[in-house]
XYZ file of C-alpha atoms in Angstrom:
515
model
C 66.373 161.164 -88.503
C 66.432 159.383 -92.171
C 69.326 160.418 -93.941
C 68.100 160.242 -97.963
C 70.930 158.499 -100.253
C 71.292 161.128 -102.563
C 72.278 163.260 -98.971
C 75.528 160.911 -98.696
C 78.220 162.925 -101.185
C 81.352 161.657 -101.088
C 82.424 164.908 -100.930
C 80.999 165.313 -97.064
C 82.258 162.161 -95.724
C 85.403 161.748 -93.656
C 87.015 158.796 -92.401
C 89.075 158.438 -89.425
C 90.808 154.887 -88.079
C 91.170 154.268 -84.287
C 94.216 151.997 -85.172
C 97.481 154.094 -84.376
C 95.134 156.882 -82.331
C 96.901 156.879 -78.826
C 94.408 158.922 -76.909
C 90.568 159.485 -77.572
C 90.667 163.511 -77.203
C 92.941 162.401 -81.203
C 89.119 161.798 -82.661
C 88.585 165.703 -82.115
C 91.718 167.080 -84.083
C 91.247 164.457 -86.860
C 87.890 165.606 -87.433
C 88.688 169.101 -87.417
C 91.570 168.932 -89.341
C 89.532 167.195 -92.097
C 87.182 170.003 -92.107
C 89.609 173.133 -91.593
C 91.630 171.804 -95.092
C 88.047 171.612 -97.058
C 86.555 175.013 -95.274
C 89.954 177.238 -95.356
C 88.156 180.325 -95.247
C 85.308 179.487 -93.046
C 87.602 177.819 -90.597
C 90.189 180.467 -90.815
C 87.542 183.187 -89.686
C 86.981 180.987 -86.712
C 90.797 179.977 -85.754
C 92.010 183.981 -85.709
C 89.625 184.783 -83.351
C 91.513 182.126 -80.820
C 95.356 182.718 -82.197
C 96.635 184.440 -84.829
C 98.385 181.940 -87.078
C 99.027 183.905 -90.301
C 99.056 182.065 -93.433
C 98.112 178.625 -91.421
C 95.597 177.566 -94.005
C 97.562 178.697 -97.027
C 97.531 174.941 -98.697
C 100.715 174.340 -96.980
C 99.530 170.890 -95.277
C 102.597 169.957 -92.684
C 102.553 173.610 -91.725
C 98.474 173.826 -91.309
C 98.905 170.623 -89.528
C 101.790 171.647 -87.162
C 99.555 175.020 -86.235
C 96.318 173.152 -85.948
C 98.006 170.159 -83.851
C 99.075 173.716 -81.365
C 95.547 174.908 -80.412
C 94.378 173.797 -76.903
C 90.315 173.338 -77.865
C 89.978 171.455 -81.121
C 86.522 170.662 -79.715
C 85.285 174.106 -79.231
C 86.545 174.966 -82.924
C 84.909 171.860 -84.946
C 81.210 172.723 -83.210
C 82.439 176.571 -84.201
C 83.230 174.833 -87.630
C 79.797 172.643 -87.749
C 77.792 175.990 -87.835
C 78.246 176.632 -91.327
C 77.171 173.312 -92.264
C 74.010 173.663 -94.674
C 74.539 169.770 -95.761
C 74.751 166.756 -94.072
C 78.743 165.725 -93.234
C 79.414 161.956 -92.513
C 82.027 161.607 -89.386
C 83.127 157.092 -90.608
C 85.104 156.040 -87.420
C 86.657 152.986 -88.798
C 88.467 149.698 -87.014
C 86.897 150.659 -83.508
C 88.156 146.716 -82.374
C 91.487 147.628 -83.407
C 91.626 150.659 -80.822
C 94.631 150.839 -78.517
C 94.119 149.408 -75.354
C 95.082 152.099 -73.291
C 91.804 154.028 -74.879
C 88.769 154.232 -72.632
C 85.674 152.937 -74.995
C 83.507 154.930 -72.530
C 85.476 157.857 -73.571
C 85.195 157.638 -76.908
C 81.681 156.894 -76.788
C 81.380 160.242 -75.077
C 83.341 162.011 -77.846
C 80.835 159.937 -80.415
C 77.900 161.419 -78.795
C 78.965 165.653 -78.543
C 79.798 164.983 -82.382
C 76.616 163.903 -83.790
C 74.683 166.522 -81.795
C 76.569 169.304 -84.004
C 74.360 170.308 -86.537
C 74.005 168.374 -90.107
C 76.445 166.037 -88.936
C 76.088 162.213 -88.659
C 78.550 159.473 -87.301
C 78.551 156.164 -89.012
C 80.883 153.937 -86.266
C 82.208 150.258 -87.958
C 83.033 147.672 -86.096
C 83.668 143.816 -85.977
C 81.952 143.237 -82.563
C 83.068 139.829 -81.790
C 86.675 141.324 -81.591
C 85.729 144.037 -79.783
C 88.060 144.115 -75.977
C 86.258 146.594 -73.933
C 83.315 143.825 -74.418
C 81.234 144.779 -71.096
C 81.697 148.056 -71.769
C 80.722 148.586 -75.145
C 77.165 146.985 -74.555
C 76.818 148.839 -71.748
C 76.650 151.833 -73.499
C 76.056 151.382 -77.306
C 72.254 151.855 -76.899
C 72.488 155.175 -75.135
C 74.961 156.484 -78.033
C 74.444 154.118 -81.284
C 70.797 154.880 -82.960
C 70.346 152.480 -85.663
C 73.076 149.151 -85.867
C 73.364 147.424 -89.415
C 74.816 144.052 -88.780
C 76.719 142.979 -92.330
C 76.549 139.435 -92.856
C 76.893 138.825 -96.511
C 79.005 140.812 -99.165
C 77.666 143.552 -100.396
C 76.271 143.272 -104.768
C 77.440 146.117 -105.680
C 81.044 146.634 -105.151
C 83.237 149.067 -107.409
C 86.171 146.422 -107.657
C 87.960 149.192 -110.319
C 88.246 151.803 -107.470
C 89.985 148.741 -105.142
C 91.967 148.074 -108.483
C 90.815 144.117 -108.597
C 89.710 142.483 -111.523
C 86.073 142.436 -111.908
C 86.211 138.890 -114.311
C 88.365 136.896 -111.635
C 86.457 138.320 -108.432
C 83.369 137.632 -109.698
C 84.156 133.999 -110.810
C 86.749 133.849 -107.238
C 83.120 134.813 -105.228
C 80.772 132.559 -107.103
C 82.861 129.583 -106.095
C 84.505 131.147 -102.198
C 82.477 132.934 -100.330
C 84.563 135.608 -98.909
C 82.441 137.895 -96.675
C 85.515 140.424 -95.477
C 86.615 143.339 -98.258
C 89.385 144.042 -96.156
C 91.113 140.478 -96.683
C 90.309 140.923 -100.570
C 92.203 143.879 -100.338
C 95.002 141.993 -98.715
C 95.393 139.096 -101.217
C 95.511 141.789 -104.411
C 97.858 143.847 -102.548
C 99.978 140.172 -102.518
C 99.631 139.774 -105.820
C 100.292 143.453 -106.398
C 103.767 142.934 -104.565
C 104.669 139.894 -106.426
C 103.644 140.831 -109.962
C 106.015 143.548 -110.028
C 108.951 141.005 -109.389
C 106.817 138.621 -112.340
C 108.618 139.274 -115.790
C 106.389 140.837 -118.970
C 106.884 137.796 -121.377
C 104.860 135.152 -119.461
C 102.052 133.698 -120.999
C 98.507 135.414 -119.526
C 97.450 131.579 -117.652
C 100.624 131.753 -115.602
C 99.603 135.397 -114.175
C 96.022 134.408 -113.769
C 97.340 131.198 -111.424
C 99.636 133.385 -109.623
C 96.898 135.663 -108.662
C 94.685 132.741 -107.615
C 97.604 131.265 -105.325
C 97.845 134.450 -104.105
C 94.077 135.117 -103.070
C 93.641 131.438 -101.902
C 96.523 131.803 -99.250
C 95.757 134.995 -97.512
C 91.636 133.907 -97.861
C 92.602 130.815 -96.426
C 94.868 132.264 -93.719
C 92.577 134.724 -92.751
C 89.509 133.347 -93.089
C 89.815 129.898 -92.818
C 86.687 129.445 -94.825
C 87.318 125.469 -95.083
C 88.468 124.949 -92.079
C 86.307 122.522 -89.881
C 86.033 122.951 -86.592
C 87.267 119.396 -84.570
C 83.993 116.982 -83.705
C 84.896 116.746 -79.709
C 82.122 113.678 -79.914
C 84.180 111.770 -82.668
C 85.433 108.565 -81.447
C 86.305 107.098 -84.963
C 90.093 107.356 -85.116
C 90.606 106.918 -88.826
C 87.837 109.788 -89.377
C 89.915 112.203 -86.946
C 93.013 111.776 -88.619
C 91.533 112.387 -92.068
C 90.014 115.873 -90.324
C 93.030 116.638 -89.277
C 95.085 115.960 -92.326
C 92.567 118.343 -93.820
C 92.499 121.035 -91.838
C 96.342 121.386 -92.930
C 96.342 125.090 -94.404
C 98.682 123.928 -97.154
C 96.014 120.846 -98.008
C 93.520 123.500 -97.760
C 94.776 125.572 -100.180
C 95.613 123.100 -102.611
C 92.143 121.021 -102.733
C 89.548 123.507 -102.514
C 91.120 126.516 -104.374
C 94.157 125.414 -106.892
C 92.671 121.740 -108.111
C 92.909 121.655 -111.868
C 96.025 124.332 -112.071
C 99.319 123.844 -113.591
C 100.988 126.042 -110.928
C 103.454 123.574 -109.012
C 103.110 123.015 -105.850
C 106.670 124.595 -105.565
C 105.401 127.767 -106.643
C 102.422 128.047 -104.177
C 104.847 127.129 -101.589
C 107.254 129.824 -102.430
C 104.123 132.376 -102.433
C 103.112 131.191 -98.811
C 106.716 131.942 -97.545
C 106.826 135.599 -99.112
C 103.849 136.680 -97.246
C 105.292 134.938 -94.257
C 107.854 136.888 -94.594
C 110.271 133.752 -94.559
C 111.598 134.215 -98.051
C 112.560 137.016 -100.228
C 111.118 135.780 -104.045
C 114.047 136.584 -106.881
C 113.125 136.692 -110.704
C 115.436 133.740 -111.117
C 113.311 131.567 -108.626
C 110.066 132.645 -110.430
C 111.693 132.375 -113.986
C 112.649 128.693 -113.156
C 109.388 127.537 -111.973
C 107.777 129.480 -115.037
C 109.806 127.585 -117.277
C 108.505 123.933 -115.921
C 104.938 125.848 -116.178
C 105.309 126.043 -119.949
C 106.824 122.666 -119.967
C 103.757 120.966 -118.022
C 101.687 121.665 -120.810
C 98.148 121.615 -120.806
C 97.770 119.017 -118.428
C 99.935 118.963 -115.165
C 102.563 116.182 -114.700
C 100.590 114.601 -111.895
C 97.834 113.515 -114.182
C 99.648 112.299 -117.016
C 100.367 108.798 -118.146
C 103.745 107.011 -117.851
C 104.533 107.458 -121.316
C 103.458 110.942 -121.336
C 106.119 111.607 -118.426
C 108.640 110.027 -120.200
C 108.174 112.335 -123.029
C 109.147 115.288 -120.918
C 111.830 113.758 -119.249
C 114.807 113.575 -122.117
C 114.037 117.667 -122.430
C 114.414 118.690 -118.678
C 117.557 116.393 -118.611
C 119.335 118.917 -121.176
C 117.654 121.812 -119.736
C 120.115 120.474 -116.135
C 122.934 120.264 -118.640
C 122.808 123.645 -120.489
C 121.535 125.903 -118.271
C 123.718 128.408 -116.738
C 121.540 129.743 -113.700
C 121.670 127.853 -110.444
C 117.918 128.130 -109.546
C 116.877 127.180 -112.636
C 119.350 124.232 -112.824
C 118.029 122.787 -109.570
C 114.284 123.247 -109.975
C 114.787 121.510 -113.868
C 116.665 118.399 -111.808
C 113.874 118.640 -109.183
C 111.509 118.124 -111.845
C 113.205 115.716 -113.705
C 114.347 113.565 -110.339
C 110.253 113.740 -109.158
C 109.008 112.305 -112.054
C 112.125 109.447 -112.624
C 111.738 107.963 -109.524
C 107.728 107.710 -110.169
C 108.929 105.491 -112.684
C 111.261 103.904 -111.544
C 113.564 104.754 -114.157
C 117.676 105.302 -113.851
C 118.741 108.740 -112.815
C 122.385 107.846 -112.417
C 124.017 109.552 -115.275
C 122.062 112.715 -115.251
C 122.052 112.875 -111.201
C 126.227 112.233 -111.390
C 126.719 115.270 -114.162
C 124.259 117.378 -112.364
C 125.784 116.434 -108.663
C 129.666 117.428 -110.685
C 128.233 120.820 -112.383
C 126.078 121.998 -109.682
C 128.968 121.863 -107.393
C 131.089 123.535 -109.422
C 129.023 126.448 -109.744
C 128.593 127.325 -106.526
C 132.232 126.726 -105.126
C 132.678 129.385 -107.854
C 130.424 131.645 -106.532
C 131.267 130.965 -102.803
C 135.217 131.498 -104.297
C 134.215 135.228 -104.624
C 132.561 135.659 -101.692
C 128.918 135.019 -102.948
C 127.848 132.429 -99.081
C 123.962 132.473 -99.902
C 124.263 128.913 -101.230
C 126.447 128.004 -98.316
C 124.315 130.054 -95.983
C 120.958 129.134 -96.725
C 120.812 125.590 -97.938
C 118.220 123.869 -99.653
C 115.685 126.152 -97.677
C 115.755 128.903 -99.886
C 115.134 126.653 -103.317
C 111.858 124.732 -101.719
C 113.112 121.757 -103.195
C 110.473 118.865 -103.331
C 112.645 115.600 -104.500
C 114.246 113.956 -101.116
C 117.286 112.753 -103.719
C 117.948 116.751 -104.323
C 117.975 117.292 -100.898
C 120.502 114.779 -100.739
C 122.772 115.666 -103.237
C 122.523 119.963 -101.931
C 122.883 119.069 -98.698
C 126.443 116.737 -99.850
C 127.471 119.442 -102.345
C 127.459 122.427 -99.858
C 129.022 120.258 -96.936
C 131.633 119.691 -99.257
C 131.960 123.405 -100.361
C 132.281 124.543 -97.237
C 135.308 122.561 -96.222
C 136.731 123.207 -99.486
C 136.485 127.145 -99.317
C 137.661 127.350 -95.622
C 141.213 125.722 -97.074
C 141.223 127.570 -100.223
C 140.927 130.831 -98.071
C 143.103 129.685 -95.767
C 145.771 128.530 -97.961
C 145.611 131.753 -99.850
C 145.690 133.904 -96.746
C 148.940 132.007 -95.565
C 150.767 132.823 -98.885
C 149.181 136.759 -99.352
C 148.038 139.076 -97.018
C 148.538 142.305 -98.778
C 145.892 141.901 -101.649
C 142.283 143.309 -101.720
C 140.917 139.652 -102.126
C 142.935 138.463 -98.895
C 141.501 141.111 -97.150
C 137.602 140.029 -98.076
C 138.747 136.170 -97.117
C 140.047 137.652 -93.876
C 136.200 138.977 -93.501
C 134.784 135.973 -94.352
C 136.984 133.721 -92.151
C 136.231 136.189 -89.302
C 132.593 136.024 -89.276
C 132.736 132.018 -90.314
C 133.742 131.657 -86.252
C 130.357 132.321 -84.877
C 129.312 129.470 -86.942
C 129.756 125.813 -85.248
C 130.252 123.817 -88.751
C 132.679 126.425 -90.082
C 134.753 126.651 -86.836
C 135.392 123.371 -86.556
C 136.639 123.331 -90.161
C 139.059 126.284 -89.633
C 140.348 124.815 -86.524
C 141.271 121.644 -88.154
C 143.461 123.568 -90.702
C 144.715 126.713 -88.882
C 147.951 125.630 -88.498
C 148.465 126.991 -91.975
C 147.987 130.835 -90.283
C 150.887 130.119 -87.935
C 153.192 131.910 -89.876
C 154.514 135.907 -90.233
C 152.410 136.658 -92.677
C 149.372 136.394 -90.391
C 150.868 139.117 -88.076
C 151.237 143.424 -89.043
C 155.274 142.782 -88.965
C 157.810 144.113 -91.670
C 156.367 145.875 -94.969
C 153.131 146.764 -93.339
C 150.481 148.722 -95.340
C 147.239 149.976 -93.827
C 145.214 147.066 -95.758
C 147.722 144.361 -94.416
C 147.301 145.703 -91.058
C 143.765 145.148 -91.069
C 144.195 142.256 -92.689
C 146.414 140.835 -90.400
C 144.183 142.249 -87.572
C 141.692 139.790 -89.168
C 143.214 136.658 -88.757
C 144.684 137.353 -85.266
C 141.414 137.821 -84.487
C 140.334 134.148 -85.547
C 143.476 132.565 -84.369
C 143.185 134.434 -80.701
C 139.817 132.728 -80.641
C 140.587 129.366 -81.674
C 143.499 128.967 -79.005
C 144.139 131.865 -76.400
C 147.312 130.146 -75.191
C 148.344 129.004 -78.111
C 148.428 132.212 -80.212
C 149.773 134.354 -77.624
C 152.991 132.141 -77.023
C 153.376 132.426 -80.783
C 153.094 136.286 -80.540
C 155.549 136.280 -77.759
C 158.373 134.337 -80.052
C 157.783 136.605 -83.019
C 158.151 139.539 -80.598
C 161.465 138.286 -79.857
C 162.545 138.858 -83.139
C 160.552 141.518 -84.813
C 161.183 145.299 -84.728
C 159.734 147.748 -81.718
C 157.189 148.967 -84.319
C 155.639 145.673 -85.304
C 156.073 144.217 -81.100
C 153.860 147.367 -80.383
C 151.515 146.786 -83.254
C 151.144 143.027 -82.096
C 150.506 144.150 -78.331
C 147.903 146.977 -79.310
C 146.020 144.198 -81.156
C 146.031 141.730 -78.517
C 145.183 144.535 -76.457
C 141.573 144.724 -78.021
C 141.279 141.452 -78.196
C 141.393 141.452 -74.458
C 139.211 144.305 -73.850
C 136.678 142.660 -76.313
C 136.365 139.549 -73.730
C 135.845 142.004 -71.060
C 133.081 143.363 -72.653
């Protein structure tokens, strides 16, 4: 029968999700359990006459849960339950496509069918049936259990964005313009922004949060969706027009022309966005902070639509914001900038690319001095640098680095073994073997390590030991042979202590290749 609107309270309507339910007999107990915490006294009337469980529905939900999860007929007690039902109670079971596999459909439909015929209750079942698996099964039998099917084609008018914690101004304009049919992918590009906002600083201007937000909903639309995506003509014979379908279909040319036309947000930043809910990058204030920075400095109008002379205006003040500032992100996204827009132009970058190339360098051999490798580690990837002369001068600058910290730690290491620091470069060195381009850097100047130093032999204190252990370890897998005929000579002339100490080492090390 009818069910009259003012019937549906929210207070009588419980929601269950097939996702994460592993076996149909689930639906029962989450029903129940529902029920039992909103009808404690009712349901605990019902529940002692099966077991005695005490102080089961005291409030205390893990324990109620634990007790509840113990009884044998969850069935029996929910149409016990349903008795006392003078109201009509809505049963939502939600994401039925998303339903493990290893769940009969049939099954459940069963389940679907004992619950509505409990008294004053009614099951409202959504589901995207395209996605549906158990296809052949599920219109087999959704007439016999499903009474009245509401397919949802269009958005629904009247949507309490507040309550989903959107912005009513920006959806509304957002929907007039994309027309997103799917609430649950809504959802997904706020939570997005959600996650990046709180890594956004509180003294950006109010445009720069707005175009965030809209990078944000235009990717995960986009991905999702893939609302301006056109399907290939399998007809088309014209070449040139194929190409052009192809080149946009691109997600990334997608995004860009039909959501983020007329923004100031770079390119840069959108890419940066489209990695973190990859999951490719991690976003760092310092990243964001630099790419706010050439936000403000666009102006009103973004670089790519201004004149010549209008770039060149912009260009002196980036070139001292390379020279003074003191962050590394924000250093190379100002010379990405200013590098874009000078070759446009055709103008001379040669002084500012030569004192950028010198200080840039200089910074991060510092860094990687002390043990800081992301520079070294990641490489231009993690800056999503967009000037190929950058590129260039990164990818020079940490080749370089790298050779130059493998011999500072190795000439420091063959002087010092007993301090803290030789003990990190010991670390370092070690784990620098799995790596092709480091190893064949140390094995070019490991001759330096040949020496007693490198070994746990006279004054020996427990951080030398390990220290030593550390570079045996990278010598022993440079050249086998090589370092264990050196062990054997110092041996020769070292005390018992430090000739076991030595053989206990190589011991492991031998063990380790068994392994």
């Amino acid at each position: 029968s009818d069910v009259c609107s003012s019937d549906l309270n929210n207070n009588n309507v419980y929601s269950i999700s097939m996702f994460g339910i592993n076996n149909a007999q689930e639906i029962y107990h989450e029903v129940f359990f529902q029920l039992a915490m909103k009808y404690q006294k009712k349901s605990k009337k019902i529940i002692t006459k099966i077991i005695d469980v005490g102080a089961a529905l005291s409030g205390k939900v893990d324990f109620i849960k634990e007790t509840i999860e113990s009884l044998v007929n969850e069935k029996e007690l929910f149409l016990n339950v349903s008795k006392f039902f003078n109201d009509y109670h809505f049963i939502v079971i939600d994401d039925l496509e998303r339903m493990n596999d290893c769940i009969r459909l049939e099954e459940v439909f069963g389940i679907i069918d004992e619950l509505k015929r409990c008294n004053y209750v009614k099951i409202i079942l959504i589901a995207n049936t395209q996605e549906i698996s158990q296809e052949e099964c599920f219109h087999k039998h959704n007439e016999k259990v499903i009474d009245r099917v509401y397919h949802i084609t269009e958005r629904p008018e009247k949507v309490d964005w507040t309550k989903l914690k959107i912005h009513h101004d920006f959806i509304t304009a957002f929907l007039n313009r994309h027309h997103v049919k799917n609430l649950r992918t809504l959802q997904k590009a706020q939570n997005l922004y959600d996650d990046i906002r709180i890594k956004l600083s509180d003294n950006y201007k109010d445009e720069f949060y707005d175009e965030i937000r809209l990078a944000c909903y235009a990717i995960v639309v986009e991905t999702v969706d893939n609302l301006y995506y056109t399907k290939p003509d399998d007809n088309q014979t014209d070449n040139v027009s194929k190409i052009l379908q192809e080149n946009n279909n691109i997600l990334e040319t997608r995004i860009i022309n039909h959501y983020l036309l007329g923004t100031r947000i770079s390119n840069n930043m959108v890419e940066m966005i489209q990695g973190y809910y990859q999951n490719e990058i991690e976003l760092s204030a310092d990243k964001i902070d630099a790419v706010y920075q050439i936000f403000i400095h666009a102006g009103e109008k973004a670089n790519y639509y201004k004149s010549d002379t209008e770039l060149k205006q912009i260009l002196p003040d980036l070139a001292e914001k390379v020279r003074q500032e003191t962050n590394i992100a924000k250093i190379i996204q100002y010379a990405d900038e200013y590098f874009i827009w000078s070759e446009h132009l055709q103008l001379d970058i040669s002084l500012l690319k030569n004192e950028y190339k010198e200080k840039l360098k200089n910074m991060i051999y510092e860094k990687a001095k002390y043990g800081d490798l992301k520079y070294l580690t990641y490489g231009i990837e993690m800056f999503h640098i967009q000037s190929q002369t950058n590129k260039d001068i990164i990818k020079e600058i940490i080749k370089t680095i790298k050779n130059d910290i493998i011999v500072e730690y190795i000439t420091y290491l063959s002087e010092n073994t007993y301090s803290k620091q030789a003990y990190q470069y010991s670390i370092i060195l070690k784990e620098f073997m799995n790596d092709p381009f480091f190893r064949n850097i140390i094995s070019v100047n490991i001759n330096a390590l040949y020496n007693e130093n490198s070994l746990p032999i006279h004054n020996v204190t427990e951080q030398q030991y390990y220290t030593a252990y550390n570079i045996m370890h990278i010598l022993y897998r440079e050249n086998k042979e090589k370092f264990i005929t050196y062990c054997t000579e110092i041996k020769s002339i070292c005390d018992n202590m430090s000739a076991h100490r030595i053989d206990v080492i190589l011991k492991d090390f031998s063990e380790e290749k068994k392994l």
